[in-house]
Amino acid sequence: MGMDPHTIKELLQLQIWNRSSLLASGGAAAKSDDDSEFSGLLNSLLARQQDGQTEEGNVRNEQRTGKSMLAAAMLAGRAATSSWSHYFQSGDNADQPPAYDSTIQAASRKFGVDSALVKAVINAESSFNPNAVSRAGAKGLMQLMDGTGQAMGVADPFDPLQNIEGGTKYLSGLLRKYNGNPGAALAAYNAGPGRLDKLGIKDDRDLEAKLHLLPEETQQYVRKVMQLKHHYEA
């Protein structure tokens, strides 16, 4: 299966982040200067997408609505992750005990990702179904596209161990890119880091301000995963 330029661009970025991670020896990897070399690849596409937003009044209303909802969450006075959790109060029932817990815990320790976040992503992506396949071709528990999975060392995306390890490794790279901000990392997991780069989103504060510029699917995805994460932490 061929990969479009958007996918290729993101995988090249991931290769840079992963090399940086190996050199960091467990610490937070520095963001590669080479990221900027790829950011221009999506400029024309994203510009065309944004040209469709011709009703300036509607855009401003969406922006005010998004900011006000997120600002209300921030009034709780908690840290950024908790603020996202307060904002994302609705979502699917997460009472079902997660399967593959030992595999999730091992991958979480290996790649330095909160196990509650990994569980939340798996729940949102596949409802813990290792054989799930999306219409776009994403596969397995963490819904990896073929190119992404291969870049993460996944030979069989339907194997739970490989899929969880590959998906957690990918998520770890996104968390490093966005300096540990989970909302931004999740938005990139769903929409692709190139889209966030184009919008200048570097952390959760940027995401709060520009959430309305992302696809509705991505907005709902971040909302759902953060609510699920909050549930698994309880």
PDB file of C-alpha atoms in Angstrom:
ATOM      1  CA  MET A   1       0.000   0.000   0.000  1.00  0.00           C
ATOM      2  CA  GLY A   2       1.460   3.401  -0.991  1.00  0.00           C
ATOM      3  CA  MET A   3       1.788   6.304   1.402  1.00  0.00           C
ATOM      4  CA  ASP A   4       0.723   9.816   0.581  1.00  0.00           C
ATOM      5  CA  PRO A   5       3.147  12.729   1.043  1.00  0.00           C
ATOM      6  CA  HIS A   6       1.453  13.687   4.311  1.00  0.00           C
ATOM      7  CA  THR A   7       2.200  10.281   5.848  1.00  0.00           C
ATOM      8  CA  ILE A   8       5.764  10.216   4.525  1.00  0.00           C
ATOM      9  CA  LYS A   9       6.449  13.634   6.013  1.00  0.00           C
ATOM     10  CA  GLU A  10       5.240  12.607   9.456  1.00  0.00           C
ATOM     11  CA  LEU A  11       7.276   9.399   9.414  1.00  0.00           C
ATOM     12  CA  LEU A  12      10.435  11.305   8.542  1.00  0.00           C
ATOM     13  CA  GLN A  13       9.790  13.547  11.539  1.00  0.00           C
ATOM     14  CA  LEU A  14       9.313  10.505  13.758  1.00  0.00           C
ATOM     15  CA  GLN A  15      12.664   9.107  12.662  1.00  0.00           C
ATOM     16  CA  ILE A  16      14.320  12.327  13.796  1.00  0.00           C
ATOM     17  CA  TRP A  17      12.525  12.301  17.166  1.00  0.00           C
ATOM     18  CA  ASN A  18      13.390   8.639  17.781  1.00  0.00           C
ATOM     19  CA  ARG A  19      17.091   9.230  17.084  1.00  0.00           C
ATOM     20  CA  SER A  20      17.008  12.148  19.509  1.00  0.00           C
ATOM     21  CA  SER A  21      15.328   9.944  22.102  1.00  0.00           C
ATOM     22  CA  LEU A  22      18.055   7.307  21.907  1.00  0.00           C
ATOM     23  CA  LEU A  23      20.714   9.947  22.477  1.00  0.00           C
ATOM     24  CA  ALA A  24      18.781  11.399  25.391  1.00  0.00           C
ATOM     25  CA  SER A  25      19.143   8.150  27.384  1.00  0.00           C
ATOM     26  CA  GLY A  26      15.790   8.365  29.087  1.00  0.00           C
ATOM     27  CA  GLY A  27      15.641  12.133  29.484  1.00  0.00           C
ATOM     28  CA  ALA A  28      13.329  14.486  27.635  1.00  0.00           C
ATOM     29  CA  ALA A  29      14.650  14.604  24.070  1.00  0.00           C
ATOM     30  CA  ALA A  30      15.372  17.999  22.560  1.00  0.00           C
ATOM     31  CA  LYS A  31      13.198  18.951  19.634  1.00  0.00           C
ATOM     32  CA  SER A  32      15.117  18.499  16.403  1.00  0.00           C
ATOM     33  CA  ASP A  33      15.965  21.554  14.343  1.00  0.00           C
ATOM     34  CA  ASP A  34      15.329  19.378  11.302  1.00  0.00           C
ATOM     35  CA  ASP A  35      11.560  19.481  11.969  1.00  0.00           C
ATOM     36  CA  SER A  36      11.438  22.836  10.201  1.00  0.00           C
ATOM     37  CA  GLU A  37      12.721  21.284   6.976  1.00  0.00           C
ATOM     38  CA  PHE A  38       9.499  19.310   6.618  1.00  0.00           C
ATOM     39  CA  SER A  39       6.945  21.889   7.754  1.00  0.00           C
ATOM     40  CA  GLY A  40       6.590  23.421   4.293  1.00  0.00           C
ATOM     41  CA  LEU A  41       5.356  20.208   2.677  1.00  0.00           C
ATOM     42  CA  LEU A  42       1.789  20.656   3.869  1.00  0.00           C
ATOM     43  CA  ASN A  43       1.553  24.427   3.556  1.00  0.00           C
ATOM     44  CA  SER A  44      -0.393  24.499   0.295  1.00  0.00           C
ATOM     45  CA  LEU A  45      -2.807  21.740   1.321  1.00  0.00           C
ATOM     46  CA  LEU A  46      -3.573  23.254   4.694  1.00  0.00           C
ATOM     47  CA  ALA A  47      -3.923  26.689   3.131  1.00  0.00           C
ATOM     48  CA  ARG A  48      -6.548  25.336   0.757  1.00  0.00           C
ATOM     49  CA  GLN A  49      -8.394  23.702   3.626  1.00  0.00           C
ATOM     50  CA  GLN A  50      -8.397  26.915   5.606  1.00  0.00           C
ATOM     51  CA  ASP A  51      -9.628  28.874   2.573  1.00  0.00           C
ATOM     52  CA  GLY A  52     -12.945  27.090   3.034  1.00  0.00           C
ATOM     53  CA  GLN A  53     -13.556  29.021   6.246  1.00  0.00           C
ATOM     54  CA  THR A  54     -15.047  32.050   4.538  1.00  0.00           C
ATOM     55  CA  GLU A  55     -17.588  33.067   7.141  1.00  0.00           C
ATOM     56  CA  GLU A  56     -15.419  35.108   9.450  1.00  0.00           C
ATOM     57  CA  GLY A  57     -18.176  35.641  11.969  1.00  0.00           C
ATOM     58  CA  ASN A  58     -18.725  31.906  12.407  1.00  0.00           C
ATOM     59  CA  VAL A  59     -15.015  31.322  12.880  1.00  0.00           C
ATOM     60  CA  ARG A  60     -14.833  34.016  15.533  1.00  0.00           C
ATOM     61  CA  ASN A  61     -17.837  32.573  17.324  1.00  0.00           C
ATOM     62  CA  GLU A  62     -16.261  29.115  17.311  1.00  0.00           C
ATOM     63  CA  GLN A  63     -13.034  30.559  18.657  1.00  0.00           C
ATOM     64  CA  ARG A  64     -14.802  32.390  21.478  1.00  0.00           C
ATOM     65  CA  THR A  65     -16.790  29.275  22.350  1.00  0.00           C
ATOM     66  CA  GLY A  66     -13.750  27.023  22.431  1.00  0.00           C
ATOM     67  CA  LYS A  67     -11.729  29.469  24.493  1.00  0.00           C
ATOM     68  CA  SER A  68     -14.512  30.092  26.982  1.00  0.00           C
ATOM     69  CA  MET A  69     -15.126  26.379  27.584  1.00  0.00           C
ATOM     70  CA  LEU A  70     -11.454  25.672  28.107  1.00  0.00           C
ATOM     71  CA  ALA A  71     -10.977  28.791  30.201  1.00  0.00           C
ATOM     72  CA  ALA A  72     -13.758  27.633  32.509  1.00  0.00           C
ATOM     73  CA  ALA A  73     -11.889  24.384  33.035  1.00  0.00           C
ATOM     74  CA  MET A  74      -8.694  26.254  33.854  1.00  0.00           C
ATOM     75  CA  LEU A  75     -10.464  28.081  36.702  1.00  0.00           C
ATOM     76  CA  ALA A  76     -10.188  24.895  38.744  1.00  0.00           C
ATOM     77  CA  GLY A  77      -6.607  26.012  39.401  1.00  0.00           C
ATOM     78  CA  ARG A  78      -5.085  22.640  38.681  1.00  0.00           C
ATOM     79  CA  ALA A  79      -2.187  21.657  36.419  1.00  0.00           C
ATOM     80  CA  ALA A  80      -2.599  21.452  32.660  1.00  0.00           C
ATOM     81  CA  THR A  81      -3.482  17.766  32.545  1.00  0.00           C
ATOM     82  CA  SER A  82      -6.075  18.121  35.288  1.00  0.00           C
ATOM     83  CA  SER A  83      -7.560  21.125  33.544  1.00  0.00           C
ATOM     84  CA  TRP A  84      -8.077  19.101  30.401  1.00  0.00           C
ATOM     85  CA  SER A  85      -9.681  16.378  32.523  1.00  0.00           C
ATOM     86  CA  HIS A  86     -12.100  18.869  34.057  1.00  0.00           C
ATOM     87  CA  TYR A  87     -13.064  20.146  30.611  1.00  0.00           C
ATOM     88  CA  PHE A  88     -13.615  16.698  29.179  1.00  0.00           C
ATOM     89  CA  GLN A  89     -16.387  15.570  31.475  1.00  0.00           C
ATOM     90  CA  SER A  90     -18.380  13.454  29.011  1.00  0.00           C
ATOM     91  CA  GLY A  91     -17.441  10.433  26.964  1.00  0.00           C
ATOM     92  CA  ASP A  92     -18.001   6.747  26.469  1.00  0.00           C
ATOM     93  CA  ASN A  93     -18.336   4.446  29.446  1.00  0.00           C
ATOM     94  CA  ALA A  94     -14.875   3.286  30.489  1.00  0.00           C
ATOM     95  CA  ASP A  95     -15.957   0.896  33.247  1.00  0.00           C
ATOM     96  CA  GLN A  96     -14.895  -2.164  31.262  1.00  0.00           C
ATOM     97  CA  PRO A  97     -11.599  -3.409  32.770  1.00  0.00           C
ATOM     98  CA  PRO A  98      -8.838  -3.041  30.178  1.00  0.00           C
ATOM     99  CA  ALA A  99      -7.356  -6.209  28.762  1.00  0.00           C
ATOM    100  CA  TYR A 100      -3.647  -6.608  28.095  1.00  0.00           C
ATOM    101  CA  ASP A 101      -2.853  -4.746  31.313  1.00  0.00           C
ATOM    102  CA  SER A 102       0.568  -6.337  31.808  1.00  0.00           C
ATOM    103  CA  THR A 103       1.559  -5.508  28.221  1.00  0.00           C
ATOM    104  CA  ILE A 104       0.359  -1.926  28.648  1.00  0.00           C
ATOM    105  CA  GLN A 105       2.288  -1.535  31.894  1.00  0.00           C
ATOM    106  CA  ALA A 106       5.466  -2.906  30.320  1.00  0.00           C
ATOM    107  CA  ALA A 107       5.218  -0.603  27.288  1.00  0.00           C
ATOM    108  CA  SER A 108       4.432   2.360  29.535  1.00  0.00           C
ATOM    109  CA  ARG A 109       7.570   1.766  31.579  1.00  0.00           C
ATOM    110  CA  LYS A 110       9.699   1.122  28.491  1.00  0.00           C
ATOM    111  CA  PHE A 111       8.719   4.328  26.692  1.00  0.00           C
ATOM    112  CA  GLY A 112       7.923   6.565  29.669  1.00  0.00           C
ATOM    113  CA  VAL A 113       4.216   7.058  28.935  1.00  0.00           C
ATOM    114  CA  ASP A 114       1.487   7.141  31.592  1.00  0.00           C
ATOM    115  CA  SER A 115      -0.290   3.779  31.487  1.00  0.00           C
ATOM    116  CA  ALA A 116      -3.641   5.521  31.998  1.00  0.00           C
ATOM    117  CA  LEU A 117      -3.041   7.470  28.789  1.00  0.00           C
ATOM    118  CA  VAL A 118      -2.159   4.305  26.855  1.00  0.00           C
ATOM    119  CA  LYS A 119      -5.314   2.578  28.106  1.00  0.00           C
ATOM    120  CA  ALA A 120      -7.380   5.623  27.170  1.00  0.00           C
ATOM    121  CA  VAL A 121      -5.980   5.682  23.630  1.00  0.00           C
ATOM    122  CA  ILE A 122      -6.643   1.963  23.160  1.00  0.00           C
ATOM    123  CA  ASN A 123     -10.197   2.336  24.474  1.00  0.00           C
ATOM    124  CA  ALA A 124     -10.913   5.291  22.178  1.00  0.00           C
ATOM    125  CA  GLU A 125      -9.207   3.784  19.139  1.00  0.00           C
ATOM    126  CA  SER A 126     -10.424   0.174  19.191  1.00  0.00           C
ATOM    127  CA  SER A 127     -12.414  -0.538  22.387  1.00  0.00           C
ATOM    128  CA  PHE A 128      -9.697  -3.110  23.149  1.00  0.00           C
ATOM    129  CA  ASN A 129     -10.401  -5.065  19.948  1.00  0.00           C
ATOM    130  CA  PRO A 130      -7.040  -6.313  18.592  1.00  0.00           C
ATOM    131  CA  ASN A 131      -8.582  -7.076  15.187  1.00  0.00           C
ATOM    132  CA  ALA A 132     -10.127  -3.643  14.622  1.00  0.00           C
ATOM    133  CA  VAL A 133      -9.632  -2.093  11.170  1.00  0.00           C
ATOM    134  CA  SER A 134     -10.775   1.427  10.315  1.00  0.00           C
ATOM    135  CA  ARG A 135     -12.102   2.576   6.954  1.00  0.00           C
ATOM    136  CA  ALA A 136      -8.807   4.408   6.466  1.00  0.00           C
ATOM    137  CA  GLY A 137      -6.844   1.206   7.040  1.00  0.00           C
ATOM    138  CA  ALA A 138      -5.643   1.781  10.617  1.00  0.00           C
ATOM    139  CA  LYS A 139      -5.217  -1.535  12.397  1.00  0.00           C
ATOM    140  CA  GLY A 140      -5.168  -3.145  15.792  1.00  0.00           C
ATOM    141  CA  LEU A 141      -5.541  -1.968  19.356  1.00  0.00           C
ATOM    142  CA  MET A 142      -3.941   1.457  18.848  1.00  0.00           C
ATOM    143  CA  GLN A 143      -5.099   1.783  15.217  1.00  0.00           C
ATOM    144  CA  LEU A 144      -1.729   2.106  13.516  1.00  0.00           C
ATOM    145  CA  MET A 145      -1.508   2.902   9.831  1.00  0.00           C
ATOM    146  CA  ASP A 146       0.795   0.536   7.952  1.00  0.00           C
ATOM    147  CA  GLY A 147       3.519   3.112   7.397  1.00  0.00           C
ATOM    148  CA  THR A 148       3.485   4.307  10.992  1.00  0.00           C
ATOM    149  CA  GLY A 149       3.516   0.772  12.342  1.00  0.00           C
ATOM    150  CA  GLN A 150       6.439  -0.217  10.139  1.00  0.00           C
ATOM    151  CA  ALA A 151       8.376   2.861  11.248  1.00  0.00           C
ATOM    152  CA  MET A 152       7.779   1.809  14.862  1.00  0.00           C
ATOM    153  CA  GLY A 153       9.007  -1.735  14.181  1.00  0.00           C
ATOM    154  CA  VAL A 154       5.587  -3.408  14.006  1.00  0.00           C
ATOM    155  CA  ALA A 155       5.551  -6.448  11.703  1.00  0.00           C
ATOM    156  CA  ASP A 156       2.054  -7.654  12.638  1.00  0.00           C
ATOM    157  CA  PRO A 157      -0.348  -4.856  13.670  1.00  0.00           C
ATOM    158  CA  PHE A 158      -2.890  -7.432  14.871  1.00  0.00           C
ATOM    159  CA  ASP A 159      -0.461  -8.834  17.427  1.00  0.00           C
ATOM    160  CA  PRO A 160      -1.388  -7.078  20.709  1.00  0.00           C
ATOM    161  CA  LEU A 161       2.172  -6.963  22.020  1.00  0.00           C
ATOM    162  CA  GLN A 162       3.596  -5.430  18.841  1.00  0.00           C
ATOM    163  CA  ASN A 163       0.705  -3.008  18.401  1.00  0.00           C
ATOM    164  CA  ILE A 164       0.814  -1.737  21.976  1.00  0.00           C
ATOM    165  CA  GLU A 165       4.597  -1.361  21.869  1.00  0.00           C
ATOM    166  CA  GLY A 166       4.494   0.412  18.507  1.00  0.00           C
ATOM    167  CA  GLY A 167       1.599   2.664  19.430  1.00  0.00           C
ATOM    168  CA  THR A 168       3.118   3.582  22.788  1.00  0.00           C
ATOM    169  CA  LYS A 169       6.466   4.310  21.128  1.00  0.00           C
ATOM    170  CA  TYR A 170       4.723   6.588  18.628  1.00  0.00           C
ATOM    171  CA  LEU A 171       2.787   8.331  21.406  1.00  0.00           C
ATOM    172  CA  SER A 172       6.008   8.753  23.387  1.00  0.00           C
ATOM    173  CA  GLY A 173       7.617  10.537  20.441  1.00  0.00           C
ATOM    174  CA  LEU A 174       4.656  12.897  20.185  1.00  0.00           C
ATOM    175  CA  LEU A 175       4.776  13.648  23.913  1.00  0.00           C
ATOM    176  CA  ARG A 176       8.453  14.547  23.585  1.00  0.00           C
ATOM    177  CA  LYS A 177       7.741  16.755  20.592  1.00  0.00           C
ATOM    178  CA  TYR A 178       5.083  18.658  22.523  1.00  0.00           C
ATOM    179  CA  ASN A 179       7.072  18.839  25.768  1.00  0.00           C
ATOM    180  CA  GLY A 180       4.875  16.430  27.684  1.00  0.00           C
ATOM    181  CA  ASN A 181       1.587  18.171  26.865  1.00  0.00           C
ATOM    182  CA  PRO A 182      -0.951  15.336  26.469  1.00  0.00           C
ATOM    183  CA  GLY A 183      -3.671  17.303  24.677  1.00  0.00           C
ATOM    184  CA  ALA A 184      -1.338  18.402  21.893  1.00  0.00           C
ATOM    185  CA  ALA A 185       0.165  14.917  21.607  1.00  0.00           C
ATOM    186  CA  LEU A 186      -3.287  13.360  21.267  1.00  0.00           C
ATOM    187  CA  ALA A 187      -4.343  15.891  18.647  1.00  0.00           C
ATOM    188  CA  ALA A 188      -1.212  14.993  16.668  1.00  0.00           C
ATOM    189  CA  TYR A 189      -1.892  11.262  17.124  1.00  0.00           C
ATOM    190  CA  ASN A 190      -5.282  11.778  15.490  1.00  0.00           C
ATOM    191  CA  ALA A 191      -4.697  14.564  12.951  1.00  0.00           C
ATOM    192  CA  GLY A 192      -0.955  14.252  12.361  1.00  0.00           C
ATOM    193  CA  PRO A 193       1.844  16.457  13.736  1.00  0.00           C
ATOM    194  CA  GLY A 194       2.153  18.283  10.421  1.00  0.00           C
ATOM    195  CA  ARG A 195      -1.282  19.814  10.853  1.00  0.00           C
ATOM    196  CA  LEU A 196      -0.422  21.066  14.343  1.00  0.00           C
ATOM    197  CA  ASP A 197       2.901  22.444  13.109  1.00  0.00           C
ATOM    198  CA  LYS A 198       1.092  24.416  10.422  1.00  0.00           C
ATOM    199  CA  LEU A 199      -1.180  25.980  13.049  1.00  0.00           C
ATOM    200  CA  GLY A 200       1.725  26.754  15.377  1.00  0.00           C
ATOM    201  CA  ILE A 201       0.441  24.458  18.124  1.00  0.00           C
ATOM    202  CA  LYS A 202       3.343  23.576  20.419  1.00  0.00           C
ATOM    203  CA  ASP A 203       1.627  22.798  23.720  1.00  0.00           C
ATOM    204  CA  ASP A 204      -1.765  22.491  25.390  1.00  0.00           C
ATOM    205  CA  ARG A 205      -2.106  26.248  25.809  1.00  0.00           C
ATOM    206  CA  ASP A 206      -1.772  26.687  22.047  1.00  0.00           C
ATOM    207  CA  LEU A 207      -4.218  23.840  21.549  1.00  0.00           C
ATOM    208  CA  GLU A 208      -6.795  25.513  23.783  1.00  0.00           C
ATOM    209  CA  ALA A 209      -6.545  28.694  21.733  1.00  0.00           C
ATOM    210  CA  LYS A 210      -6.690  26.970  18.342  1.00  0.00           C
ATOM    211  CA  LEU A 211      -8.824  23.923  19.022  1.00  0.00           C
ATOM    212  CA  HIS A 212     -11.577  25.261  16.757  1.00  0.00           C
ATOM    213  CA  LEU A 213      -9.179  25.210  13.788  1.00  0.00           C
ATOM    214  CA  LEU A 214      -8.734  21.440  13.993  1.00  0.00           C
ATOM    215  CA  PRO A 215     -11.208  18.972  12.457  1.00  0.00           C
ATOM    216  CA  GLU A 216     -14.281  18.172  14.532  1.00  0.00           C
ATOM    217  CA  GLU A 217     -13.148  14.546  14.670  1.00  0.00           C
ATOM    218  CA  THR A 218      -9.884  15.597  16.301  1.00  0.00           C
ATOM    219  CA  GLN A 219     -11.629  17.865  18.791  1.00  0.00           C
ATOM    220  CA  GLN A 220     -13.912  15.016  19.845  1.00  0.00           C
ATOM    221  CA  TYR A 221     -11.006  12.559  19.930  1.00  0.00           C
ATOM    222  CA  VAL A 222      -8.931  14.654  22.316  1.00  0.00           C
ATOM    223  CA  ARG A 223     -11.979  15.254  24.458  1.00  0.00           C
ATOM    224  CA  LYS A 224     -12.790  11.543  24.658  1.00  0.00           C
ATOM    225  CA  VAL A 225      -9.263  10.303  25.365  1.00  0.00           C
ATOM    226  CA  MET A 226      -8.648  12.853  28.110  1.00  0.00           C
ATOM    227  CA  GLN A 227     -11.915  11.892  29.801  1.00  0.00           C
ATOM    228  CA  LEU A 228     -10.963   8.226  29.604  1.00  0.00           C
ATOM    229  CA  LYS A 229      -7.501   8.976  30.997  1.00  0.00           C
ATOM    230  CA  HIS A 230      -9.086  10.772  33.935  1.00  0.00           C
ATOM    231  CA  HIS A 231     -11.279   7.705  34.518  1.00  0.00           C
ATOM    232  CA  TYR A 232      -8.341   5.281  34.536  1.00  0.00           C
ATOM    233  CA  GLU A 233      -6.431   7.507  36.960  1.00  0.00           C
ATOM    234  CA  ALA A 234      -9.325   7.499  39.454  1.00  0.00           C
TER     235      ALA A 234
END
